[in-house]
PDB file of C-alpha atoms and ligand atoms in Angstrom:
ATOM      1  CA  UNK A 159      -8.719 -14.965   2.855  1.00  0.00           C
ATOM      2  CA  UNK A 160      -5.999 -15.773   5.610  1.00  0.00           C
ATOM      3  CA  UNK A 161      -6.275 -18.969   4.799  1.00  0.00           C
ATOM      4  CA  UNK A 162      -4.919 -18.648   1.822  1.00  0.00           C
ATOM      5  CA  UNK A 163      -1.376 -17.864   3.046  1.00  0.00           C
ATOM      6  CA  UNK A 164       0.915 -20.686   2.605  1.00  0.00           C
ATOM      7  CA  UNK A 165       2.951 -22.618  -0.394  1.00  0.00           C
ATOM      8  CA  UNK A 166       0.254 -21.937  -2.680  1.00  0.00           C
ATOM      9  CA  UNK A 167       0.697 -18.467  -2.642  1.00  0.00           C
ATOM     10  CA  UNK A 168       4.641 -18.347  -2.357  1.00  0.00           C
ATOM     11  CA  UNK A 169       4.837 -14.213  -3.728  1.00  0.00           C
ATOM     12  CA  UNK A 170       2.283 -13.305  -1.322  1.00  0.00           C
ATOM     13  CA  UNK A 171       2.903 -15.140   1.739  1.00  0.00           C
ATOM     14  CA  UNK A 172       5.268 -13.458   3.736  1.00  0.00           C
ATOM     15  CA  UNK A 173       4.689 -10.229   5.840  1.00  0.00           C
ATOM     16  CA  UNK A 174       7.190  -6.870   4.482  1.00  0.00           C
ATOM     17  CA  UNK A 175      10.250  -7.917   6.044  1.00  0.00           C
ATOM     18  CA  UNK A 176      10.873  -5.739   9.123  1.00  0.00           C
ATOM     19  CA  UNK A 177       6.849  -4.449   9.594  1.00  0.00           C
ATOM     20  CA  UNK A 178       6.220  -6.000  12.499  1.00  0.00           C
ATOM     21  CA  UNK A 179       9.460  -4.211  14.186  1.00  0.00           C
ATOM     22  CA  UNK A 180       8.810  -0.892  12.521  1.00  0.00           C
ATOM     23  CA  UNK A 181       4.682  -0.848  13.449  1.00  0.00           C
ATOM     24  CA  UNK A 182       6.181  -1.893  17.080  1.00  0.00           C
ATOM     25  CA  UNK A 183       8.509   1.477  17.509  1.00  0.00           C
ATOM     26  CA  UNK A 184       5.987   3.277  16.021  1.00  0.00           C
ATOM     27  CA  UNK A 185       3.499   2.143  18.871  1.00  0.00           C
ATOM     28  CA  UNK A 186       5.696   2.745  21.740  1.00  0.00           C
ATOM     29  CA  UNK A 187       6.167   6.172  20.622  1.00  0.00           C
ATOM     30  CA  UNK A 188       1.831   6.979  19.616  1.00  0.00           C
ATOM     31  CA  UNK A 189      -0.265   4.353  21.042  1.00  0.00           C
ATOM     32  CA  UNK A 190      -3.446   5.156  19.287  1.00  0.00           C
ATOM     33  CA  UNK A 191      -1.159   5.183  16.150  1.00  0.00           C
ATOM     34  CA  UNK A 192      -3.527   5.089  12.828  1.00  0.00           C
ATOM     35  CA  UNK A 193      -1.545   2.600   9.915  1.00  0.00           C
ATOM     36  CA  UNK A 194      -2.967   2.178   5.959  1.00  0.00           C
ATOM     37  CA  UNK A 195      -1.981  -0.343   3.837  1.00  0.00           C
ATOM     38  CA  UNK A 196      -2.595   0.021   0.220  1.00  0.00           C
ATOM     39  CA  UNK A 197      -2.592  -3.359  -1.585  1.00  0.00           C
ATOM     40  CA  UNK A 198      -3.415  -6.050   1.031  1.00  0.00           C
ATOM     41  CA  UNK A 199      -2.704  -9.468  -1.356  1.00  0.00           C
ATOM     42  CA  UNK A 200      -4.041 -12.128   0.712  1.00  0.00           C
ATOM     43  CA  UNK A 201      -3.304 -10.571   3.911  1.00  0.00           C
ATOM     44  CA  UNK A 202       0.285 -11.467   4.857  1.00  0.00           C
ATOM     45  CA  UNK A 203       1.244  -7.871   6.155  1.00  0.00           C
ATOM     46  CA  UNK A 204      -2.240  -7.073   7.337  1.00  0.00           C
ATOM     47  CA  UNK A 205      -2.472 -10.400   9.732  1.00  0.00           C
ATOM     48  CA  UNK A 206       1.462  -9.167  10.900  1.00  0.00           C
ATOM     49  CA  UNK A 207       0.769  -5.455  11.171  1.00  0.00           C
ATOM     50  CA  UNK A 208      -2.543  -6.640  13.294  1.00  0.00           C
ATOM     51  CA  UNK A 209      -1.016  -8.566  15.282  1.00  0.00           C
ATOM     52  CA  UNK A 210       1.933  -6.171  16.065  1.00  0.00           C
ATOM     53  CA  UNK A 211      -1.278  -3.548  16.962  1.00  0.00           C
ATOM     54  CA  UNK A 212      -3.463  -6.180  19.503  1.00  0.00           C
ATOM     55  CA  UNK A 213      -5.998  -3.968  18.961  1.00  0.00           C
ATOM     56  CA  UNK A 214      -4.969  -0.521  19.419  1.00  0.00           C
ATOM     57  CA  UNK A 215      -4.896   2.787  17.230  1.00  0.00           C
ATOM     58  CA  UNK A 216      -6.566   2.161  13.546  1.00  0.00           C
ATOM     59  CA  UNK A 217      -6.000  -0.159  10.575  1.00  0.00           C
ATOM     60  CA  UNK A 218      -6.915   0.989   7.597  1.00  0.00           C
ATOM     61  CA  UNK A 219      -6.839  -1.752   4.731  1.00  0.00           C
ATOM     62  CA  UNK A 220      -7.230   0.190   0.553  1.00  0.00           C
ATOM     63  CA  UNK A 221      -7.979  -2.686  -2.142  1.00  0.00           C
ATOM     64  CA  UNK A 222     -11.057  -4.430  -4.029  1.00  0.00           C
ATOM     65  CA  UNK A 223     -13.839  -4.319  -2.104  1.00  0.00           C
ATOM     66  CA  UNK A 224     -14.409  -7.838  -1.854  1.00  0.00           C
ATOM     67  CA  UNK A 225     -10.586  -8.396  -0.784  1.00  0.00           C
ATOM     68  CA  UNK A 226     -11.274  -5.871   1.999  1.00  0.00           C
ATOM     69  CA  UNK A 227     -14.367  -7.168   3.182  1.00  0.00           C
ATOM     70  CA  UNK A 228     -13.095 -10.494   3.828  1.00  0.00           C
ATOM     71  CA  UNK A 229      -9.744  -9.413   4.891  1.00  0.00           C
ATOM     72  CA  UNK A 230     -11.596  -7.446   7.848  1.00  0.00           C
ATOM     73  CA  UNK A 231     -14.016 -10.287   8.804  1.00  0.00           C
ATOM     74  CA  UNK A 232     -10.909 -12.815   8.845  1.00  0.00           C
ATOM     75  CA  UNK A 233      -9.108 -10.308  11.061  1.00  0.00           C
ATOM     76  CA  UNK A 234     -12.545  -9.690  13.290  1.00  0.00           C
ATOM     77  CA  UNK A 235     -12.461 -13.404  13.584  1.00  0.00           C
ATOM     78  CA  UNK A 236      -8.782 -13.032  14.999  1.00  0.00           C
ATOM     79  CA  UNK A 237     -10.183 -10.740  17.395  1.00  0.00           C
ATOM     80  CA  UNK A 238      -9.292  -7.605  16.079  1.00  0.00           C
ATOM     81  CA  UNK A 239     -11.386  -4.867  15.780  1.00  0.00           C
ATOM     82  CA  UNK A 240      -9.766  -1.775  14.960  1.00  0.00           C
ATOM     83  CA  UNK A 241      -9.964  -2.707  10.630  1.00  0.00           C
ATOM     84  CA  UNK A 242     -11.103   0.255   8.737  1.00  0.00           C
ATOM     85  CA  UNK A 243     -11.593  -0.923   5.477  1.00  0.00           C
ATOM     86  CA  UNK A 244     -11.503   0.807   2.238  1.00  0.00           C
ATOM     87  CA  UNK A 245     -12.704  -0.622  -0.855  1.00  0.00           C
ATOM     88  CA  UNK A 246     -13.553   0.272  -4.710  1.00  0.00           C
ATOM     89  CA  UNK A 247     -14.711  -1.966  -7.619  1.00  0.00           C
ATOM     90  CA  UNK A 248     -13.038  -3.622 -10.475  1.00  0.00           C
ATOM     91  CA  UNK A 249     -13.477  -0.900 -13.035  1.00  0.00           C
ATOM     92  CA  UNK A 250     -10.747  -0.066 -14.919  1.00  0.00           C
ATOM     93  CA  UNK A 251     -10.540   3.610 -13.625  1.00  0.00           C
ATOM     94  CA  UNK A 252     -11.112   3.005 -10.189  1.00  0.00           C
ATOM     95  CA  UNK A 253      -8.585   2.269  -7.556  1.00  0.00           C
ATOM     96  CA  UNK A 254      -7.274   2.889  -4.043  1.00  0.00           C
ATOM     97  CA  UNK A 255      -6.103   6.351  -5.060  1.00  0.00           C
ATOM     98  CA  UNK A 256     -10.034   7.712  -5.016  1.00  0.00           C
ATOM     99  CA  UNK A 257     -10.534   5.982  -2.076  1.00  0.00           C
ATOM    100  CA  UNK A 258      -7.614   7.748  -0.751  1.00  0.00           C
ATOM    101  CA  UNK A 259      -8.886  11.213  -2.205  1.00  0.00           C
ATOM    102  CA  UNK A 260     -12.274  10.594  -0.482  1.00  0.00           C
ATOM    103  CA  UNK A 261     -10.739  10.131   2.736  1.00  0.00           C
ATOM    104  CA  UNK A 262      -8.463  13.321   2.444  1.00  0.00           C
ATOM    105  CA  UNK A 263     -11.825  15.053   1.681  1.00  0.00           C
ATOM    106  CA  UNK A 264     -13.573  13.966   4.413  1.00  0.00           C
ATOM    107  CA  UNK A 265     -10.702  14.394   7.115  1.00  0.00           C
ATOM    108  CA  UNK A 266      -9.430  17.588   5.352  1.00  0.00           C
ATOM    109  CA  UNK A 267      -6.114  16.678   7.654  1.00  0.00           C
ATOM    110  CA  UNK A 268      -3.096  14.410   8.244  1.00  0.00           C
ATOM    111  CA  UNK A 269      -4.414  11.203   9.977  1.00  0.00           C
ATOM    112  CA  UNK A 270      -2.019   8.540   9.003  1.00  0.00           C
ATOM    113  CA  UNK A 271       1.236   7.726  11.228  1.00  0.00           C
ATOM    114  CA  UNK A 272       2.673   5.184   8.707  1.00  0.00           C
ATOM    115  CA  UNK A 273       1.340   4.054   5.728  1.00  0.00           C
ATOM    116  CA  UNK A 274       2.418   0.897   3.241  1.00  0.00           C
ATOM    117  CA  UNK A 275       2.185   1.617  -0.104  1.00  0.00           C
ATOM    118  CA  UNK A 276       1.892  -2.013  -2.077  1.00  0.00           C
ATOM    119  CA  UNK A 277      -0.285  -2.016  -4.721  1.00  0.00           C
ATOM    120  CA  UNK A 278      -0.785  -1.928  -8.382  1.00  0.00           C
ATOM    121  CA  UNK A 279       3.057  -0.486  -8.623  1.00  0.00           C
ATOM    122  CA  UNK A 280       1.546   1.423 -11.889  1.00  0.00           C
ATOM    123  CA  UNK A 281       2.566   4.667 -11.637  1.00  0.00           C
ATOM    124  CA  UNK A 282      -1.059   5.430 -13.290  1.00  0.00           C
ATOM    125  CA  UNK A 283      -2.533   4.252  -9.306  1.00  0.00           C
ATOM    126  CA  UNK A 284       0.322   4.761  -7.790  1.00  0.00           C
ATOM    127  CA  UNK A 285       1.448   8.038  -8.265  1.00  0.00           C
ATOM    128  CA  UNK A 286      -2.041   9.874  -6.848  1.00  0.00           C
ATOM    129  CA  UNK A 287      -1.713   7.571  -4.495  1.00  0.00           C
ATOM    130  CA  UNK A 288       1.254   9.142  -3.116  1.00  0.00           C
ATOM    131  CA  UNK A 289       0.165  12.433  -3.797  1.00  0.00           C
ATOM    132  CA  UNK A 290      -2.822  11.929  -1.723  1.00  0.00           C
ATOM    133  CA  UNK A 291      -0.919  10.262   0.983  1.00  0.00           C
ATOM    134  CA  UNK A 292       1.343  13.221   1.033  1.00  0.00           C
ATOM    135  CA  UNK A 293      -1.204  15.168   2.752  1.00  0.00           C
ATOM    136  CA  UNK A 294      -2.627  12.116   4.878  1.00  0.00           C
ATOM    137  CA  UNK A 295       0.831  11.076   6.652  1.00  0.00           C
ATOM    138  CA  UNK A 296       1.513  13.218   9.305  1.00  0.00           C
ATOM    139  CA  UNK A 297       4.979  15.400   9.824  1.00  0.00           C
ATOM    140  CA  UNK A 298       7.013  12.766  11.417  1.00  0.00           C
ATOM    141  CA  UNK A 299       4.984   9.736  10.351  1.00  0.00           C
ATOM    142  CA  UNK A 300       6.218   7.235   7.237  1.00  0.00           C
ATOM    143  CA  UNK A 301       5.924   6.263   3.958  1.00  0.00           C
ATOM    144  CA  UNK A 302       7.196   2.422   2.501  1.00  0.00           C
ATOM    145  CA  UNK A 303       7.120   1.516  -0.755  1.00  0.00           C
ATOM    146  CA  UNK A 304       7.501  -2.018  -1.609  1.00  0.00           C
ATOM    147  CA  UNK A 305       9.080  -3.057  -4.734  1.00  0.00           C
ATOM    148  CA  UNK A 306      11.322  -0.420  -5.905  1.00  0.00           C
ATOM    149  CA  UNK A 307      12.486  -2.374  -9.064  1.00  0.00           C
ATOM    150  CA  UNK A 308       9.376  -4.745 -10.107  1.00  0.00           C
ATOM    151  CA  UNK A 309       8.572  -4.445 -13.610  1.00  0.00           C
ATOM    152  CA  UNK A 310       5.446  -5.091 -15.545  1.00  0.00           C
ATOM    153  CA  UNK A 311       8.148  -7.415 -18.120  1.00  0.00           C
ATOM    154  CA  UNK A 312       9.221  -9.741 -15.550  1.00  0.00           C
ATOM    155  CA  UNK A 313       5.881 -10.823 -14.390  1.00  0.00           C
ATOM    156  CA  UNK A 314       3.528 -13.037 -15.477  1.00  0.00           C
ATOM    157  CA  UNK A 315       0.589 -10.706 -14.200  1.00  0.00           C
ATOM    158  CA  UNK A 316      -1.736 -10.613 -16.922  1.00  0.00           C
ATOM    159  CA  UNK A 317       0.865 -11.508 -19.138  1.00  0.00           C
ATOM    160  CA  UNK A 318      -1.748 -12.835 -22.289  1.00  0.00           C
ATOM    161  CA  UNK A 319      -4.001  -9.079 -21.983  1.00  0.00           C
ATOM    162  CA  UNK A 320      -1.097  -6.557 -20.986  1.00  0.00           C
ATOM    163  CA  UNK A 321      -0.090  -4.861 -24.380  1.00  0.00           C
ATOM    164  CA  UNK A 322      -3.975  -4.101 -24.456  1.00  0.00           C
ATOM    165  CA  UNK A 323      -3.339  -1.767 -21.256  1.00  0.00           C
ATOM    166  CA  UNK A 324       0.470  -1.430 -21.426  1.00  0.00           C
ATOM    167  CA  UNK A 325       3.362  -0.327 -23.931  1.00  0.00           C
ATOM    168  CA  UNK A 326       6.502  -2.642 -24.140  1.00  0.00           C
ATOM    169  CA  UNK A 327       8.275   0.338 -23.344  1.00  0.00           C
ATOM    170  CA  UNK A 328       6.483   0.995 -20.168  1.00  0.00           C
ATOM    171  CA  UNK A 329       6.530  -2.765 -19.196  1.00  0.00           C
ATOM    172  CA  UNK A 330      10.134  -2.609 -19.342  1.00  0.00           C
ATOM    173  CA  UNK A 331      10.324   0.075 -16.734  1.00  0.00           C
ATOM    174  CA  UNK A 332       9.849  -0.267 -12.943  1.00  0.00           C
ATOM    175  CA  UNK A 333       7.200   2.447 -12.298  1.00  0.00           C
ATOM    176  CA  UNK A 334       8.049   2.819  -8.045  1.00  0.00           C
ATOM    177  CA  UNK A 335      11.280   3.377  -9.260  1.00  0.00           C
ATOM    178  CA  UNK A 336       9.985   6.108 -10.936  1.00  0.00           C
ATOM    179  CA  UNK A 337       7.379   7.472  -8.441  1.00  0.00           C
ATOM    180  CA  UNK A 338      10.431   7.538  -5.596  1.00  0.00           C
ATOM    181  CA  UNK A 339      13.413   8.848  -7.977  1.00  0.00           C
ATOM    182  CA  UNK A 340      11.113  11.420  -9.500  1.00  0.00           C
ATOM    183  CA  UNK A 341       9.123  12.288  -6.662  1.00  0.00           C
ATOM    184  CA  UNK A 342      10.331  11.025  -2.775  1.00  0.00           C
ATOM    185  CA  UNK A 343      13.875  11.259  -3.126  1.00  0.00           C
ATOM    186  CA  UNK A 344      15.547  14.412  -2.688  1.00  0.00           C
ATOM    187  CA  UNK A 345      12.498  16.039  -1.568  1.00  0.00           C
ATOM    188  CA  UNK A 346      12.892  18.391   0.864  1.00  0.00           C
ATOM    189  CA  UNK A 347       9.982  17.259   2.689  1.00  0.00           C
ATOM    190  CA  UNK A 348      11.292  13.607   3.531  1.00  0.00           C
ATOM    191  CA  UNK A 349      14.038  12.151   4.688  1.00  0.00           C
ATOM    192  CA  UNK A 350      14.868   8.539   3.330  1.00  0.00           C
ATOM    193  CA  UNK A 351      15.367   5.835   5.753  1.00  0.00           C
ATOM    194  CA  UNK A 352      15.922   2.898   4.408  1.00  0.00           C
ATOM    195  CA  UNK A 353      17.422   3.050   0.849  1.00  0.00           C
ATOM    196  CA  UNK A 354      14.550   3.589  -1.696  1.00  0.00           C
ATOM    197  CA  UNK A 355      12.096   1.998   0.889  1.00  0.00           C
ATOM    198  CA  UNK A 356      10.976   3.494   3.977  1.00  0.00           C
ATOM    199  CA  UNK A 357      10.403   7.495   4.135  1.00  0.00           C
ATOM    200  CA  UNK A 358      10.048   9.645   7.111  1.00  0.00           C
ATOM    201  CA  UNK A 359       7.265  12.641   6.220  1.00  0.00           C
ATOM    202  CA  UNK A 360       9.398  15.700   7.651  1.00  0.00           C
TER     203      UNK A 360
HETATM  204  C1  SAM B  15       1.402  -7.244  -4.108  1.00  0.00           C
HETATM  205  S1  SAM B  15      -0.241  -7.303  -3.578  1.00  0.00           S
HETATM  206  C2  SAM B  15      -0.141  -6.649  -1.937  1.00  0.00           C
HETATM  207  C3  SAM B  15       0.570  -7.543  -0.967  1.00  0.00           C
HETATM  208  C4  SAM B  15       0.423  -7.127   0.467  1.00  0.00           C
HETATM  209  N1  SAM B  15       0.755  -5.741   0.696  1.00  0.00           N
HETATM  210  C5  SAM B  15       1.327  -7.967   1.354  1.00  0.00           C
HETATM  211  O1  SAM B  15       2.389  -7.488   1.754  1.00  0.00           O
HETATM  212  O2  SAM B  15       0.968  -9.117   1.634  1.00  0.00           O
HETATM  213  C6  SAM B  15      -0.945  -5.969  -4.472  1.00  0.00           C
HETATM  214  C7  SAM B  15      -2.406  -5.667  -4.134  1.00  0.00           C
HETATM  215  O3  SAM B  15      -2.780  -4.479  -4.831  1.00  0.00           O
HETATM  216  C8  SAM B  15      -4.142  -4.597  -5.165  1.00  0.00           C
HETATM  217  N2  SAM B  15      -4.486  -3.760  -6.299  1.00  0.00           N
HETATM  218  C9  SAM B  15      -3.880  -3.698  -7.520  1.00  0.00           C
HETATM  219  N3  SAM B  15      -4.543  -2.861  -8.331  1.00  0.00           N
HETATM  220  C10 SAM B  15      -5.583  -2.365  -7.609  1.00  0.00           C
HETATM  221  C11 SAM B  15      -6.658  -1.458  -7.893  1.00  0.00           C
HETATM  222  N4  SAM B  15      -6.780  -0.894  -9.102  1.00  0.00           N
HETATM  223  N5  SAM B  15      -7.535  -1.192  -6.908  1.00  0.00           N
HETATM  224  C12 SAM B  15      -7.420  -1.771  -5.692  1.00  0.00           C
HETATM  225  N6  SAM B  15      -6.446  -2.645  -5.363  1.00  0.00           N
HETATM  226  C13 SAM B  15      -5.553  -2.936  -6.311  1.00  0.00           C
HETATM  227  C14 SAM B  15      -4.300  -6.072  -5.533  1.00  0.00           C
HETATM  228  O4  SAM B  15      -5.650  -6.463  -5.429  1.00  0.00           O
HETATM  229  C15 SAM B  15      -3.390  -6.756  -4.543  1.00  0.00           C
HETATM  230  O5  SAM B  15      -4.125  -7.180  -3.420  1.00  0.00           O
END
């Protein structure tokens, strides 16, 4: 999958700005540090986030099965080793957010020190996802969300099939937007650190 980072994939290509830097505080202070992403692409942020680790704490990686699989293998081939992946299928009502529920039942306790949120940005995924992740991320550890203002309208992502699964009206709104205004910000259980981005679980 690595492989396919480069001019072909210009959207996907380039690592979170600033991850590296933020996963590299975050180790100084907790080591063994566990990190999810949700949403890997075609790795860009994984590959930096890994190599920011070497090895230590846990990486856990939420998308398609498939994606994950190969995502770990290519990292395993990098010599990392500490990839937990997490993967569901292609039906239309599955998603990261039951993998996410299935790990909150099984740990039945926060495990995550920082935690990317980058996937779907429907609120439909996204919103248990944060709910979930709520109770995963421990008090002190972080929440990002990428893409504050994408909007279904100004992509081209399934652009020919999306008023079978999408209103105009939806389309037209950016649903992280949403998820943060509505739900992160001004909650009294975080504390926003970088403008409608990063989020410090209090
Ligand atoms: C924007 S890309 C992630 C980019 C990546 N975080 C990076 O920085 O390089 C969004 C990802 O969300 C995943 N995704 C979207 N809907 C999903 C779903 N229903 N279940 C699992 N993964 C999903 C896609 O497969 C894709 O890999």
């Amino acid at each position: 999958m690595l492989e396919r980072i480069g001019p072909d994939n210009p959207t996907i290509s380039r690592p979170a700005p600033g991850i590296e830097e933020r996963i590299a505080s975050l180790l100084e202070q907790a080591p063994d540090a566990a990190v999810a992403e949700i949403g890997v692409g075609i790795g860009a942020t994984t590959q930096a986030i890994a190599k920011t680790m070497k090895g230590r704490g846990k990486l856990h990686i939420f998308d398609f099965q498939d994606s994950v699989d190969e995502l770990k293998a290519d990292l395993n081939g990098l010599g990392f080793f500490n990839v937990v992946a997490h993967g569901n299928t292609r039906r239309h009502w599955d998603s990261y957010h039951w993998s996410l529920a299935k790990l909150l039942d099984a740990m039945r306790c926060p495990i995550f020190d920082y935690a990317y949120l980058d996937g779907s940005h429907l609120l439909l995924h996204d919103l248990p996802a944060f709910v979930i992740l709520d109770k995963l991320v421990k008090p002190g550890g972080f929440i990002e969300f990428d893409d504050y203002g994408w909007k279904f309208e100004n992509s081209t992502w399934m652009k020919a099939t999306r008023h079978e699964y999408i209103t105009d009206e939806h389309a037209a709104v950016p649903n992280i937007k949403m998820l943060v205004d509505l739900f992160v910000k001004g909650n009294p259980n975080y504390r926003m650190v970088t403008t409608n981005r990063l989020f410090q679980r209090l």
